[in-house]
Each structure stands twice: as C-alpha cells, then as structure tokens.
Amino acid sequence: MALTVGFWPDGGGGSGGGSGDAGRADGKGAASSAAPRAPEPTPSYALSEAPATIPAVRAHEPARGPGWRPGDGGRVVVGDGRLADEARLLAGELRLKYGGEAEPRAGDVRLELAKNKAGTPKEGGGAESYTLTVKDRVVRVAAPAEAGVFYGTRTLKQEVADGGTAPEGVVRDEPAKPRRGFMIDIARKHFSAGWIEDRIRELGDLKYNEIGLHFSDDQAFRIASDSHPEVVSADHLTKDQVRRIVDLAADRHMTVVPEIDSPGHLGAVIAAHPDLQLRDSGGAATRGAVDISKPKAAEIVDDLLREYDELFPGARWHLGADEYQALTVRDPETSFPQLAAAARDRLGSGARVQDLATAWLNDRAKAVGPGREVRAWNDGFFRGGVTSVDDRVEVAYWTGKEIGAREPVEYLRDGREVVNYNDEYLYYVLGQPNDFRYPTGQRIYEQWTPLVLRGTQPVPASYDRQILGATFAVWCDLAGSQTQEEVARGIRMPLRATAQKLWDERDPARSWQEFVGLAGRIG
C-alpha cells in the first residue's frame, strides 16, 4: 500500500502539532495579533491492495485509509468471552495487550462471533469462513464460529509480519476444501513431541485443520498402551505427551487423526504375538499381516482402538486396510485356505478372502463407534464380492499401483467421499525408495489440484464436492535418510503450496518465485 504522506497518523484526537495555547480565551497565550495557523492537509491515501498471505485470501474489497499495524497501547478485545483464547494468542504474537470484552478504540483488534439481529449466530458462510475489516485504525474479525475467527487472526498475523501493514478494506475468506491435512509416519521413525508440536503451530498458521499420526506399523508401535503394553516400542510418545499434542492442535482448530493400520502393517503387534502371523498353505509367514480368521487378532486391535478413544477425542479415525498381503497374490483362496474357509463360514458359500477383509474393516469401523468419521486406504476397497465397505468409510486415495487397481472415478461413481493423498505429488518418502521422489512445492503449486487424485490427470469437475480435501504425507521408509530437522526443511514449501491449493484451487495469482519470496518474508 502506497501512502502519499510521509508519516503514520498518531493515535490521539488532536492534529499532532502545536501546544494548543493559541486559542486560550484568557489572552495569556500567543499574541492576538499573530497570523492564524493554516489548516493541516488531510492525508490522502492510495486505494489499498489485497493482503499478501499464504494461503492467499479469496476476496478483498479495497478502500482508502492508513491501514493498521500493531503499536504501543494497542489491545485485542472480544465481543464474546468464548474468543478469549484466540485473543490471548494473537495478543501474545503481536505484542499487544488482551483487553477482555470491550468495544475497540483506535489501534485495537476486536474479535467477534457474527450474529443476526436476534442475537443468534449469523447464517451464511461455513464455520471456517470469516470477515476481516480494517477501518479507522481498528481491525474487526468476525465469523460464524471460533474456527473462522482463528483463521482471520492468522491472516492478520501474516499481514503485519516483518513490519507490514494490514491494508484498509474488507477481506471475505473461506476455504475451498473442508479437509486440509498433514500426516506424519511416526511408526517407522520416532519424532519427538516437541517436533510434532512445532509442526502444529506451523500448520495452524497455514490454516490446515488436520494432523494425522500413523503410529503403528511393522517397525514399531509408538504410543503408550495400558491394554497391550507388550506391543509398545522403546521409543514412543507417552499418553501425557499425546494429550498435550491433542490440546495444542485443538487450540489451533486442528483435529488429530490417529491411524492403527490393519490387518496388514501390524508387525509390531505380531512381534509380541507371533501366533497371530498369517501363514500360507506351505507354512510360510507373511510379513506384517495378521491371520484374520483368528478371533484373537481382532480382539487385540479392538482393545487398542477402544483404549485410544479417550486419548483422541476428535471426530476422525484412519483404519488403514491397505496392502494386506493375502490379497496381493494371484489366487488368495488357494494360497490361504484358512482365510477362504473363514470367509465362507461367516459370509456364505460365495464369499472370498476379499470379503473377509472387507468384513474386518467394517468391524473396526464399528469398534471406533458411530460418532466417528472413518477412512481407509483405497486398496482396502474391492470390486465385486458378496459384501462391501460400510458407506460411512471415506476413501483415502493414495495410489493406483496395486494389483487390480481401480481408477478414482470408480469410487466417486459409487458415491464415495474421497480424501486426496496422491502419491505422485503429496508423498514425501524418506530415502526415495521404489521410484519415489521428494515432492517440490513448485510442482504442487503449478500443476496439482484436489481433482488430481491419481497420477497427473484430474477427475471430472462434477465430482468436486465428493473430494473432501487432501493430505500431504511424510512416510519414513528409510528412516535414517533424514533427521527431524531435515524433514522440517524439506516439507516447508510443499506444505505451503498444498495449503494454497486447498484453500483456493484456482490458479494462483502469484508466480512461484513471488510465492517463495512471500514465504520468506512472512515466515
């Protein structure tokens, strides 16, 4: 924003010049013969420009005025006590005072829940939408819900970063997608609680609203357990550490999405319960897979799911279900006759091993309860069969490389809701095995949208509403390839590019070079 005057207006009500003695009625001021003072010119301001933020705001109405920046004496005040946490956080970040419930004065920020004339929450706009108004050296952030207010404060924080000024005018903003996630594989590689908390703070400023923890796999089980302590690895998160992570995420309006992947990827459980390992007709062990014909396997997994119900109070669970090795062979019924027999006994004479795996997934969905939204990897959904995955299970679409791979449109045509984990763009796999390459922010920024579910080609735009959003995922296949700090640096720009495309999937207005420069300025 360019100003045509060379000063910042003061916060008082005077003109900013002179002592005020010239107008005294008792004549004890300046001589009455002094020439009258010429009026000071009214500042003239250029029309404001849209704020520079990541993700970019969707709409800005420009206006003329000085804008706003934090200064001495400024406060953050609220119109509703429920916004006290948002206000205190912003006040601390901008070095302002928290003023409680109060009307704003010049230099202040006021946070409020938008209400209609009847005093009830105002309809129109989702819970994550907000309006940010800068006028007369006051900032007002209003939203239908607390999440929207929080996102408005993130916009303001970025506007004034590095000595910047929040431009005069009105921002009206809301996300294109309701699921904006980041997932970290803490099973193959132990990440400290502090590192995870730092990512939550970073993600919150970028308006992400999910962080996934893949904490159980063949290599390790990384969260303390009371029901089955025998499966927990030496390096793990305590329950108190997890509670702090969950609480911090909630403060940033983020949901922690836990994942216990099953019936494959259970090597850490099998290490403590070798009798549960799946074996083929020749007696050969199948790595990471439990024998789902054995009731004990289900009992242990359900014990863990129910135990963590209190630890993860958020609305979502990821149940995994990918890469069950019994279904990666050409003839599962011949290779694993015990699974084929169990499928027929439970589901009828026409049932196959894939039907038994589907029943396993549905049973785990029941174990986490009806109040949860649940998702599973796309290769846990099968074509045909005598049973199908429960309708409430969302598809986490990550690849089309599995045997019998199904195109994304098949799931969408069936009416499924999908979360995009496209491994072509959104998979950061340590060590880059199996032809993976570290994703670049530029490629995401310039080529990817949420419609690109598999490979590089988008699905028809008519399915846009069924694609709930996307998750950028870090997988630690070769765990020693990078340190925690190297991972944080490596995902920095991909996370920012993904945030931009989930908030507004249209072509960005800034070039990639401009976007990088902006990221460097606002932190």
Short mmCIF file of C-alpha atoms in Angstrom, two decimals:
data_model
loop_
_atom_site.label_atom_id
_atom_site.label_comp_id
_atom_site.label_asym_id
_atom_site.label_seq_id
_atom_site.Cartn_x
_atom_site.Cartn_y
_atom_site.Cartn_z
CA MET A 1 0.00 0.00 0.00
CA ALA A 2 1.47 3.35 -1.00
CA LEU A 3 0.81 6.49 1.04
CA THR A 4 1.11 9.97 -0.34
CA VAL A 5 2.16 11.35 3.06
CA GLY A 6 5.34 10.62 4.92
CA PHE A 7 4.05 9.94 8.45
CA TRP A 8 1.92 7.48 10.39
CA PRO A 9 -1.13 9.22 11.96
CA ASP A 10 -0.93 9.35 15.75
CA GLY A 11 -3.44 7.59 17.97
CA GLY A 12 -4.78 10.72 19.66
CA GLY A 13 -7.59 13.02 18.71
CA GLY A 14 -5.51 16.15 18.06
CA SER A 15 -3.80 17.43 14.95
CA GLY A 16 -0.40 16.26 16.06
CA GLY A 17 1.17 19.75 16.04
CA GLY A 18 1.33 22.84 18.34
CA SER A 19 0.73 23.16 22.08
CA GLY A 20 -2.88 24.33 21.92
CA ASP A 21 -2.14 27.71 23.68
CA ALA A 22 -3.09 29.95 20.74
CA GLY A 23 -6.81 29.57 21.31
CA ARG A 24 -6.88 30.34 25.06
CA ALA A 25 -9.65 32.79 25.99
CA ASP A 26 -7.68 34.47 28.81
CA GLY A 27 -5.20 36.03 26.39
CA LYS A 28 -2.22 34.52 28.21
CA GLY A 29 -1.20 32.55 25.15
CA ALA A 30 0.40 33.84 21.99
CA ALA A 31 -0.18 37.45 20.95
CA SER A 32 -3.62 38.07 19.48
CA SER A 33 -2.01 39.73 16.50
CA ALA A 34 -0.30 36.50 15.39
CA ALA A 35 -1.32 35.27 11.97
CA PRO A 36 -3.88 32.42 12.06
CA ARG A 37 -2.40 28.95 11.53
CA ALA A 38 -3.14 27.37 8.18
CA PRO A 39 -5.11 24.12 8.46
CA GLU A 40 -3.03 20.97 8.10
CA PRO A 41 -3.69 19.00 4.92
CA THR A 42 -5.87 15.92 5.18
CA PRO A 43 -3.82 12.83 4.37
CA SER A 44 -4.62 11.30 1.01
CA TYR A 45 -4.26 7.54 0.59
CA ALA A 46 -3.99 5.34 -2.45
CA LEU A 47 -6.57 2.61 -2.88
CA SER A 48 -5.40 -0.39 -0.87
CA GLU A 49 -4.15 -3.63 -2.39
CA ALA A 50 -5.10 -7.16 -1.35
CA PRO A 51 -3.07 -8.53 1.56
CA ALA A 52 -0.13 -10.81 0.85
CA THR A 53 -0.70 -14.07 2.76
CA ILE A 54 -0.33 -17.84 2.48
CA PRO A 55 -2.82 -19.09 1.58
CA ALA A 56 -3.99 -16.03 -0.34
CA VAL A 57 -7.32 -14.54 0.70
CA ARG A 58 -10.16 -15.25 -1.69
CA ALA A 59 -11.66 -11.75 -1.85
CA HIS A 60 -10.64 -8.24 -0.77
CA GLU A 61 -12.62 -5.02 -1.12
CA PRO A 62 -10.09 -2.18 -1.32
CA ALA A 63 -10.52 1.14 0.46
CA ARG A 64 -8.58 4.32 1.14
CA GLY A 65 -7.03 4.73 4.54
CA PRO A 66 -3.89 4.25 6.62
CA GLY A 67 -4.47 0.55 7.31
CA TRP A 68 -3.41 -0.95 10.62
CA ARG A 69 -0.32 -2.22 12.30
CA PRO A 70 0.35 -3.14 15.92
CA GLY A 71 1.59 -0.34 18.15
CA ASP A 72 2.09 0.66 21.76
CA GLY A 73 -1.18 0.75 23.64
CA GLY A 74 -2.98 -1.49 21.18
CA ARG A 75 -5.25 -4.20 22.52
CA VAL A 76 -7.03 -7.32 21.37
CA VAL A 77 -10.60 -7.25 22.64
CA VAL A 78 -13.52 -9.61 22.16
CA GLY A 79 -17.25 -9.37 21.78
CA ASP A 80 -17.75 -12.83 23.25
CA GLY A 81 -15.86 -14.46 26.09
CA ARG A 82 -15.58 -17.71 24.12
CA LEU A 83 -12.97 -15.98 21.96
CA ALA A 84 -10.62 -15.24 24.84
CA ASP A 85 -8.15 -17.97 23.84
CA GLU A 86 -7.94 -16.69 20.26
CA ALA A 87 -7.47 -13.14 21.55
CA ARG A 88 -4.75 -14.04 24.04
CA LEU A 89 -2.85 -15.99 21.40
CA LEU A 90 -2.97 -13.10 18.93
CA ALA A 91 -2.10 -10.53 21.59
CA GLY A 92 0.99 -12.51 22.53
CA GLU A 93 2.06 -12.90 18.92
CA LEU A 94 1.63 -9.19 18.09
CA ARG A 95 2.86 -7.91 21.48
CA LEU A 96 -0.44 -6.28 22.28
CA LYS A 97 -2.48 -6.34 25.47
CA TYR A 98 -5.51 -8.55 25.96
CA GLY A 99 -8.40 -6.25 26.81
CA GLY A 100 -11.22 -8.70 27.51
CA GLU A 101 -14.76 -7.94 26.40
CA ALA A 102 -14.78 -4.34 25.26
CA GLU A 103 -15.53 -2.01 22.39
CA PRO A 104 -12.44 -1.23 20.31
CA ARG A 105 -10.62 2.07 20.20
CA ALA A 106 -8.03 3.29 17.70
CA GLY A 107 -5.17 0.80 17.44
CA ASP A 108 -7.21 -2.19 18.67
CA VAL A 109 -8.26 -5.53 17.19
CA ARG A 110 -11.73 -6.82 18.01
CA LEU A 111 -12.72 -10.47 17.58
CA GLU A 112 -16.40 -11.28 17.41
CA LEU A 113 -18.84 -14.02 16.53
CA ALA A 114 -21.12 -12.80 13.77
CA LYS A 115 -24.72 -12.62 14.96
CA ASN A 116 -28.01 -11.56 13.46
CA LYS A 117 -30.39 -9.02 14.98
CA ALA A 118 -31.91 -11.69 17.22
CA GLY A 119 -28.50 -12.31 18.81
CA THR A 120 -28.11 -15.82 17.43
CA PRO A 121 -25.18 -16.96 15.24
CA LYS A 122 -25.45 -15.49 11.78
CA GLU A 123 -26.13 -17.93 8.98
CA GLY A 124 -24.32 -17.84 5.67
CA GLY A 125 -20.74 -18.93 5.19
CA GLY A 126 -19.27 -22.06 6.72
CA ALA A 127 -17.79 -22.39 10.18
CA GLU A 128 -14.33 -21.68 8.75
CA SER A 129 -15.32 -18.51 6.89
CA TYR A 130 -14.53 -15.06 8.27
CA THR A 131 -14.58 -11.35 7.50
CA LEU A 132 -11.64 -9.10 8.37
CA THR A 133 -12.30 -5.36 8.23
CA VAL A 134 -9.66 -2.64 8.57
CA LYS A 135 -11.18 0.82 9.03
CA ASP A 136 -10.39 3.91 11.10
CA ARG A 137 -7.28 2.23 12.58
CA VAL A 138 -9.35 -0.61 14.00
CA VAL A 139 -9.35 -4.26 12.89
CA ARG A 140 -12.51 -6.32 13.25
CA VAL A 141 -12.50 -10.08 12.70
CA ALA A 142 -15.97 -11.63 12.60
CA ALA A 143 -17.01 -15.20 11.83
CA PRO A 144 -19.92 -17.60 12.42
CA ALA A 145 -17.72 -19.84 14.57
CA GLU A 146 -14.49 -19.78 16.55
CA ALA A 147 -12.55 -21.58 13.79
CA GLY A 148 -13.29 -18.78 11.34
CA VAL A 149 -12.18 -16.17 13.87
CA PHE A 150 -8.91 -18.07 14.33
CA TYR A 151 -8.26 -18.11 10.59
CA GLY A 152 -8.92 -14.38 10.46
CA THR A 153 -6.26 -13.85 13.12
CA ARG A 154 -3.82 -15.94 11.04
CA THR A 155 -4.43 -13.63 8.10
CA LEU A 156 -3.83 -10.56 10.26
CA LYS A 157 -0.67 -12.06 11.74
CA GLN A 158 0.76 -12.58 8.26
CA GLU A 159 -0.32 -9.14 7.03
CA VAL A 160 1.75 -7.37 9.67
CA ALA A 161 4.72 -9.76 9.63
CA ASP A 162 8.13 -8.20 9.05
CA GLY A 163 6.80 -4.71 9.80
CA GLY A 164 3.95 -4.92 7.30
CA THR A 165 0.61 -3.11 7.40
CA ALA A 166 -2.84 -4.66 7.24
CA PRO A 167 -4.43 -2.89 4.27
CA GLU A 168 -7.59 -0.84 4.59
CA GLY A 169 -10.71 -2.61 3.34
CA VAL A 170 -12.61 -5.83 3.84
CA VAL A 171 -11.39 -9.42 3.42
CA ARG A 172 -14.05 -12.09 2.89
CA ASP A 173 -12.48 -15.50 3.02
CA GLU A 174 -13.28 -19.21 3.33
CA PRO A 175 -11.60 -22.46 2.28
CA ALA A 176 -12.39 -24.38 -0.88
CA LYS A 177 -11.97 -27.72 0.91
CA PRO A 178 -13.05 -28.80 4.41
CA ARG A 179 -10.15 -31.28 4.91
CA ARG A 180 -6.68 -29.77 4.81
CA GLY A 181 -4.28 -32.23 6.30
CA PHE A 182 -0.71 -33.25 7.05
CA MET A 183 0.25 -36.79 8.06
CA ILE A 184 3.46 -37.97 9.67
CA ASP A 185 4.64 -41.58 9.88
CA ILE A 186 5.91 -41.74 13.45
CA ALA A 187 5.94 -45.56 13.42
CA ARG A 188 8.94 -46.11 11.15
CA LYS A 189 10.77 -43.09 12.57
CA HIS A 190 10.40 -41.68 16.07
CA PHE A 191 9.67 -37.95 16.07
CA SER A 192 9.84 -36.02 19.32
CA ALA A 193 6.73 -34.49 20.84
CA GLY A 194 8.35 -31.08 20.50
CA TRP A 195 8.87 -31.56 16.75
CA ILE A 196 5.23 -32.53 16.29
CA GLU A 197 4.10 -29.51 18.33
CA ASP A 198 6.22 -27.21 16.17
CA ARG A 199 4.54 -28.61 13.06
CA ILE A 200 1.11 -27.98 14.60
CA ARG A 201 1.99 -24.32 15.15
CA GLU A 202 3.27 -24.06 11.58
CA LEU A 203 0.23 -25.83 10.15
CA GLY A 204 -2.18 -23.69 12.16
CA ASP A 205 -0.75 -20.51 10.67
CA LEU A 206 -1.27 -22.04 7.21
CA LYS A 207 -4.92 -22.83 8.03
CA TYR A 208 -4.56 -26.63 8.00
CA ASN A 209 -7.17 -28.38 10.12
CA GLU A 210 -5.88 -31.98 10.39
CA ILE A 211 -2.71 -33.68 11.50
CA GLY A 212 -2.53 -37.45 11.05
CA LEU A 213 -0.38 -39.71 13.23
CA HIS A 214 0.44 -43.08 11.65
CA PHE A 215 1.82 -44.61 14.86
CA SER A 216 1.65 -48.38 14.28
CA ASP A 217 3.43 -50.38 11.60
CA ASP A 218 5.78 -53.31 11.07
CA GLN A 219 8.74 -51.43 12.51
CA ALA A 220 7.27 -50.04 15.72
CA PHE A 221 4.26 -49.06 17.82
CA ARG A 222 4.84 -45.53 19.12
CA ILE A 223 2.17 -44.61 21.69
CA ALA A 224 1.99 -45.97 25.23
CA SER A 225 -0.71 -48.57 25.87
CA ASP A 226 -2.26 -49.86 29.08
CA SER A 227 -4.27 -52.62 27.44
CA HIS A 228 -1.33 -54.07 25.49
CA PRO A 229 1.96 -52.63 26.78
CA GLU A 230 3.78 -55.59 25.21
CA VAL A 231 3.36 -54.11 21.70
CA VAL A 232 4.82 -50.67 22.52
CA SER A 233 8.31 -49.84 21.23
CA ALA A 234 11.09 -48.44 23.40
CA ASP A 235 10.99 -45.02 21.72
CA HIS A 236 7.41 -43.85 21.96
CA LEU A 237 5.15 -40.99 22.99
CA THR A 238 3.67 -41.10 26.46
CA LYS A 239 -0.05 -40.53 26.86
CA ASP A 240 0.63 -37.20 28.55
CA GLN A 241 2.69 -36.11 25.54
CA VAL A 242 -0.13 -37.14 23.23
CA ARG A 243 -2.65 -35.21 25.33
CA ARG A 244 -0.52 -32.08 25.02
CA ILE A 245 -0.31 -32.60 21.25
CA VAL A 246 -4.07 -33.07 21.02
CA ASP A 247 -4.72 -29.99 23.19
CA LEU A 248 -2.35 -27.81 21.16
CA ALA A 249 -3.99 -28.98 17.95
CA ALA A 250 -7.43 -28.18 19.35
CA ASP A 251 -6.23 -24.68 20.23
CA ARG A 252 -5.33 -24.29 16.54
CA HIS A 253 -8.68 -25.80 15.46
CA MET A 254 -6.96 -28.91 14.16
CA THR A 255 -8.13 -32.49 14.54
CA VAL A 256 -5.56 -35.19 15.30
CA VAL A 257 -6.38 -38.20 13.09
CA PRO A 258 -4.82 -41.37 14.56
CA GLU A 259 -4.13 -44.46 12.45
CA ILE A 260 -3.67 -48.05 13.51
CA ASP A 261 -3.27 -49.74 10.15
CA SER A 262 -4.71 -53.27 9.97
CA PRO A 263 -4.88 -56.15 9.10
CA GLY A 264 -1.55 -55.53 7.33
CA HIS A 265 1.27 -53.40 8.71
CA LEU A 266 0.93 -54.99 12.18
CA GLY A 267 4.48 -56.26 12.53
CA ALA A 268 4.94 -54.62 15.92
CA VAL A 269 1.86 -56.43 17.25
CA ILE A 270 2.97 -59.71 15.67
CA ALA A 271 6.40 -59.40 17.33
CA ALA A 272 4.62 -59.67 20.70
CA HIS A 273 2.02 -62.18 19.45
CA PRO A 274 3.73 -64.41 16.86
CA ASP A 275 0.83 -66.87 16.91
CA LEU A 276 -1.25 -64.27 15.04
CA GLN A 277 1.01 -64.05 11.99
CA LEU A 278 -0.59 -65.02 8.70
CA ARG A 279 0.91 -68.13 7.08
CA ASP A 280 0.24 -69.50 3.63
CA SER A 281 -0.65 -73.07 2.68
CA GLY A 282 3.01 -74.04 2.82
CA GLY A 283 3.53 -72.58 6.29
CA ALA A 284 5.50 -69.53 5.12
CA ALA A 285 4.98 -66.41 7.23
CA THR A 286 3.52 -63.33 5.58
CA ARG A 287 5.31 -60.18 6.76
CA GLY A 288 3.25 -57.71 8.75
CA ALA A 289 -0.10 -59.46 8.23
CA VAL A 290 -2.24 -60.99 10.93
CA ASP A 291 -4.42 -64.03 10.29
CA ILE A 292 -7.91 -62.51 10.24
CA SER A 293 -9.50 -65.91 10.67
CA LYS A 294 -8.26 -65.86 14.28
CA PRO A 295 -10.58 -64.00 16.70
CA LYS A 296 -7.66 -63.01 18.92
CA ALA A 297 -6.28 -60.72 16.18
CA ALA A 298 -9.50 -58.72 16.11
CA GLU A 299 -9.66 -58.62 19.90
CA ILE A 300 -6.23 -57.04 20.26
CA VAL A 301 -6.81 -54.40 17.58
CA ASP A 302 -10.22 -53.54 19.04
CA ASP A 303 -8.74 -53.30 22.53
CA LEU A 304 -6.30 -50.70 21.22
CA LEU A 305 -8.92 -48.78 19.25
CA ARG A 306 -11.19 -48.55 22.29
CA GLU A 307 -8.32 -47.66 24.64
CA TYR A 308 -7.36 -44.67 22.48
CA ASP A 309 -10.95 -43.45 22.20
CA GLU A 310 -10.37 -41.14 25.17
CA LEU A 311 -6.88 -40.13 24.08
CA PHE A 312 -8.03 -38.96 20.63
CA PRO A 313 -11.40 -37.24 21.13
CA GLY A 314 -11.52 -35.83 17.61
CA ALA A 315 -14.16 -36.83 15.11
CA ARG A 316 -11.94 -38.90 12.80
CA TRP A 317 -10.04 -42.19 12.67
CA HIS A 318 -7.93 -43.72 9.92
CA LEU A 319 -8.27 -47.52 9.84
CA GLY A 320 -5.63 -48.28 7.21
CA ALA A 321 -6.64 -51.55 5.46
CA ASP A 322 -4.01 -51.26 2.71
CA GLU A 323 -1.55 -53.82 1.38
CA TYR A 324 -2.94 -56.89 3.12
CA GLN A 325 -0.51 -59.40 1.66
CA ALA A 326 -3.07 -62.19 1.39
CA LEU A 327 -4.71 -60.15 -1.37
CA THR A 328 -1.56 -59.33 -3.33
CA VAL A 329 -1.19 -62.90 -4.64
CA ARG A 330 -2.98 -64.15 -7.75
CA ASP A 331 -5.10 -66.80 -6.02
CA PRO A 332 -5.74 -65.87 -2.36
CA GLU A 333 -8.18 -68.76 -1.83
CA THR A 334 -5.57 -71.37 -2.77
CA SER A 335 -2.65 -69.63 -1.04
CA PHE A 336 -4.56 -69.05 2.21
CA PRO A 337 -7.17 -71.79 2.58
CA GLN A 338 -7.88 -70.93 6.23
CA LEU A 339 -8.98 -67.42 5.18
CA ALA A 340 -11.12 -68.82 2.38
CA ALA A 341 -12.83 -71.21 4.79
CA ALA A 342 -13.45 -68.42 7.33
CA ALA A 343 -14.94 -66.23 4.59
CA ARG A 344 -17.41 -68.95 3.58
CA ASP A 345 -18.31 -69.77 7.18
CA ARG A 346 -19.08 -66.18 8.03
CA LEU A 347 -20.39 -64.71 4.78
CA GLY A 348 -21.75 -67.59 2.73
CA SER A 349 -20.63 -70.09 0.12
CA GLY A 350 -19.80 -67.43 -2.49
CA ALA A 351 -17.57 -65.35 -0.22
CA ARG A 352 -13.88 -64.90 -0.94
CA VAL A 353 -10.86 -63.72 1.03
CA GLN A 354 -11.50 -60.14 -0.06
CA ASP A 355 -14.95 -60.34 1.54
CA LEU A 356 -13.39 -61.44 4.82
CA ALA A 357 -11.01 -58.46 4.64
CA THR A 358 -13.96 -56.16 3.96
CA ALA A 359 -15.80 -57.57 6.98
CA TRP A 360 -12.66 -56.95 9.06
CA LEU A 361 -12.65 -53.27 8.00
CA ASN A 362 -16.35 -52.88 8.78
CA ASP A 363 -15.86 -54.46 12.21
CA ARG A 364 -13.06 -51.99 13.03
CA ALA A 365 -15.32 -49.12 11.96
CA LYS A 366 -17.90 -50.39 14.46
CA ALA A 367 -15.22 -50.58 17.16
CA VAL A 368 -14.41 -46.86 16.91
CA GLY A 369 -18.11 -46.08 17.26
CA PRO A 370 -20.82 -44.47 15.15
CA GLY A 371 -19.88 -40.92 16.14
CA ARG A 372 -16.59 -41.02 14.23
CA GLU A 373 -15.81 -40.30 10.62
CA VAL A 374 -13.55 -43.10 9.43
CA ARG A 375 -11.38 -43.55 6.37
CA ALA A 376 -9.34 -46.34 4.81
CA TRP A 377 -6.77 -46.56 2.03
CA ASN A 378 -8.20 -47.10 -1.44
CA ASP A 379 -6.60 -50.54 -1.86
CA GLY A 380 -8.73 -51.74 1.05
CA PHE A 381 -11.84 -51.39 -1.13
CA PHE A 382 -12.52 -54.21 -3.56
CA ARG A 383 -14.51 -54.60 -6.72
CA GLY A 384 -17.30 -57.19 -6.68
CA GLY A 385 -17.66 -59.64 -3.82
CA VAL A 386 -20.61 -60.52 -1.63
CA THR A 387 -20.04 -57.70 0.84
CA SER A 388 -18.93 -54.07 0.61
CA VAL A 389 -17.29 -51.48 2.82
CA ASP A 390 -19.70 -49.56 5.03
CA ASP A 391 -20.98 -46.38 3.35
CA ARG A 392 -19.60 -44.14 6.10
CA VAL A 393 -15.98 -45.10 5.33
CA GLU A 394 -14.20 -42.45 3.28
CA VAL A 395 -11.64 -43.37 0.65
CA ALA A 396 -8.08 -42.19 1.34
CA TYR A 397 -6.87 -42.39 -2.27
CA TRP A 398 -3.09 -42.70 -2.47
CA THR A 399 -2.11 -44.87 -5.42
CA GLY A 400 -3.14 -46.86 -8.44
CA LYS A 401 -0.17 -49.21 -8.44
CA GLU A 402 -1.71 -52.14 -6.56
CA ILE A 403 -2.90 -55.38 -8.19
CA GLY A 404 -6.33 -54.82 -9.68
CA ALA A 405 -6.01 -51.05 -9.22
CA ARG A 406 -9.25 -49.13 -9.58
CA GLU A 407 -9.49 -45.68 -11.10
CA PRO A 408 -10.58 -42.91 -8.71
CA VAL A 409 -13.74 -42.36 -10.73
CA GLU A 410 -14.97 -45.83 -9.70
CA TYR A 411 -15.13 -44.77 -6.06
CA LEU A 412 -16.68 -41.42 -6.92
CA ARG A 413 -19.25 -43.02 -9.21
CA ASP A 414 -20.27 -45.25 -6.30
CA GLY A 415 -21.00 -42.10 -4.28
CA ARG A 416 -17.93 -42.38 -2.04
CA GLU A 417 -16.35 -39.33 -0.44
CA VAL A 418 -12.61 -39.17 -1.05
CA VAL A 419 -9.60 -37.57 0.64
CA ASN A 420 -6.71 -36.98 -1.78
CA TYR A 421 -3.31 -38.45 -0.77
CA ASN A 422 -1.97 -38.64 -4.35
CA ASP A 423 1.48 -40.27 -4.07
CA GLU A 424 2.59 -38.54 -7.27
CA TYR A 425 2.53 -35.11 -5.61
CA LEU A 426 1.79 -35.43 -1.89
CA TYR A 427 4.10 -38.23 -0.68
CA TYR A 428 7.41 -37.29 0.94
CA VAL A 429 9.08 -40.70 1.30
CA LEU A 430 12.38 -40.72 3.19
CA GLY A 431 15.22 -42.15 1.14
CA GLN A 432 13.13 -42.04 -2.07
CA PRO A 433 12.70 -45.84 -2.48
CA ASN A 434 10.52 -47.53 -5.12
CA ASP A 435 10.87 -44.67 -7.63
CA PHE A 436 9.52 -42.06 -5.20
CA ARG A 437 10.98 -38.56 -5.50
CA TYR A 438 10.76 -35.83 -2.91
CA PRO A 439 7.86 -33.61 -3.97
CA THR A 440 8.53 -29.98 -4.75
CA GLY A 441 6.35 -27.10 -3.74
CA GLN A 442 6.61 -25.67 -7.22
CA ARG A 443 5.15 -28.77 -8.84
CA ILE A 444 2.23 -28.80 -6.41
CA TYR A 445 1.70 -25.07 -6.81
CA GLU A 446 1.75 -25.09 -10.60
CA GLN A 447 0.29 -28.47 -11.56
CA TRP A 448 -1.77 -30.10 -8.80
CA THR A 449 -5.34 -29.50 -7.65
CA PRO A 450 -7.57 -31.62 -5.37
CA LEU A 451 -9.17 -33.07 -8.53
CA VAL A 452 -5.85 -34.76 -9.39
CA LEU A 453 -6.35 -37.92 -7.35
CA ARG A 454 -4.11 -40.32 -9.24
CA GLY A 455 -1.10 -39.60 -11.41
CA THR A 456 -1.29 -36.22 -13.10
CA GLN A 457 -4.78 -36.19 -14.64
CA PRO A 458 -7.81 -34.66 -12.88
CA VAL A 459 -11.14 -36.39 -12.48
CA PRO A 460 -14.18 -34.57 -13.92
CA ALA A 461 -15.05 -31.38 -12.06
CA SER A 462 -18.56 -32.74 -11.49
CA TYR A 463 -17.06 -34.84 -8.65
CA ASP A 464 -15.52 -31.85 -6.87
CA ARG A 465 -17.91 -31.91 -3.90
CA GLN A 466 -17.13 -35.58 -3.17
CA ILE A 467 -13.43 -34.77 -2.85
CA LEU A 468 -13.30 -33.53 0.73
CA GLY A 469 -9.74 -32.27 0.55
CA ALA A 470 -6.22 -33.63 0.71
CA THR A 471 -3.38 -34.65 3.00
CA PHE A 472 0.34 -34.14 2.48
CA ALA A 473 2.07 -37.21 3.92
CA VAL A 474 5.57 -37.94 5.22
CA TRP A 475 6.49 -41.64 5.07
CA CYS A 476 9.68 -42.86 6.73
CA ASP A 477 10.51 -45.98 4.70
CA LEU A 478 14.26 -45.37 5.05
CA ALA A 479 14.10 -43.70 8.43
CA GLY A 480 17.76 -42.76 8.72
CA SER A 481 17.83 -40.87 5.44
CA GLN A 482 16.93 -37.54 7.05
CA THR A 483 16.92 -36.05 10.52
CA GLN A 484 13.83 -34.42 12.02
CA GLU A 485 15.27 -31.02 11.13
CA GLU A 486 15.93 -32.05 7.53
CA VAL A 487 12.36 -33.29 7.20
CA ALA A 488 11.03 -29.97 8.50
CA ARG A 489 13.11 -28.06 5.96
CA GLY A 490 12.24 -30.43 3.13
CA ILE A 491 8.47 -30.15 3.60
CA ARG A 492 8.38 -26.41 4.21
CA MET A 493 7.49 -25.20 0.72
CA PRO A 494 5.41 -28.27 -0.25
CA LEU A 495 3.25 -27.62 2.82
CA ARG A 496 2.75 -24.00 1.81
CA ALA A 497 1.92 -24.89 -1.79
CA THR A 498 -0.58 -27.54 -0.65
CA ALA A 499 -2.18 -25.05 1.75
CA GLN A 500 -2.67 -22.61 -1.10
CA LYS A 501 -4.32 -25.15 -3.40
CA LEU A 502 -6.64 -26.48 -0.68
CA TRP A 503 -7.79 -23.02 0.35
CA ASP A 504 -8.28 -21.84 -3.23
CA GLU A 505 -7.87 -24.41 -6.01
CA ARG A 506 -7.88 -21.77 -8.75
CA ASP A 507 -4.63 -20.86 -10.50
CA PRO A 508 -2.65 -18.71 -8.06
CA ALA A 509 -2.23 -15.04 -8.87
CA ARG A 510 1.44 -15.02 -7.86
CA SER A 511 4.24 -16.70 -9.75
CA TRP A 512 6.17 -19.42 -7.94
CA GLN A 513 9.13 -17.08 -7.46
CA GLU A 514 6.84 -14.47 -5.89
CA PHE A 515 5.29 -17.15 -3.69
CA VAL A 516 8.72 -18.24 -2.44
CA GLY A 517 9.63 -14.64 -1.69
CA LEU A 518 6.40 -14.13 0.22
CA ALA A 519 7.01 -17.30 2.25
CA GLY A 520 10.42 -15.98 3.19
CA ARG A 521 9.00 -12.64 4.34
CA ILE A 522 6.07 -13.83 6.43
CA GLY A 523 7.82 -16.88 7.91
#
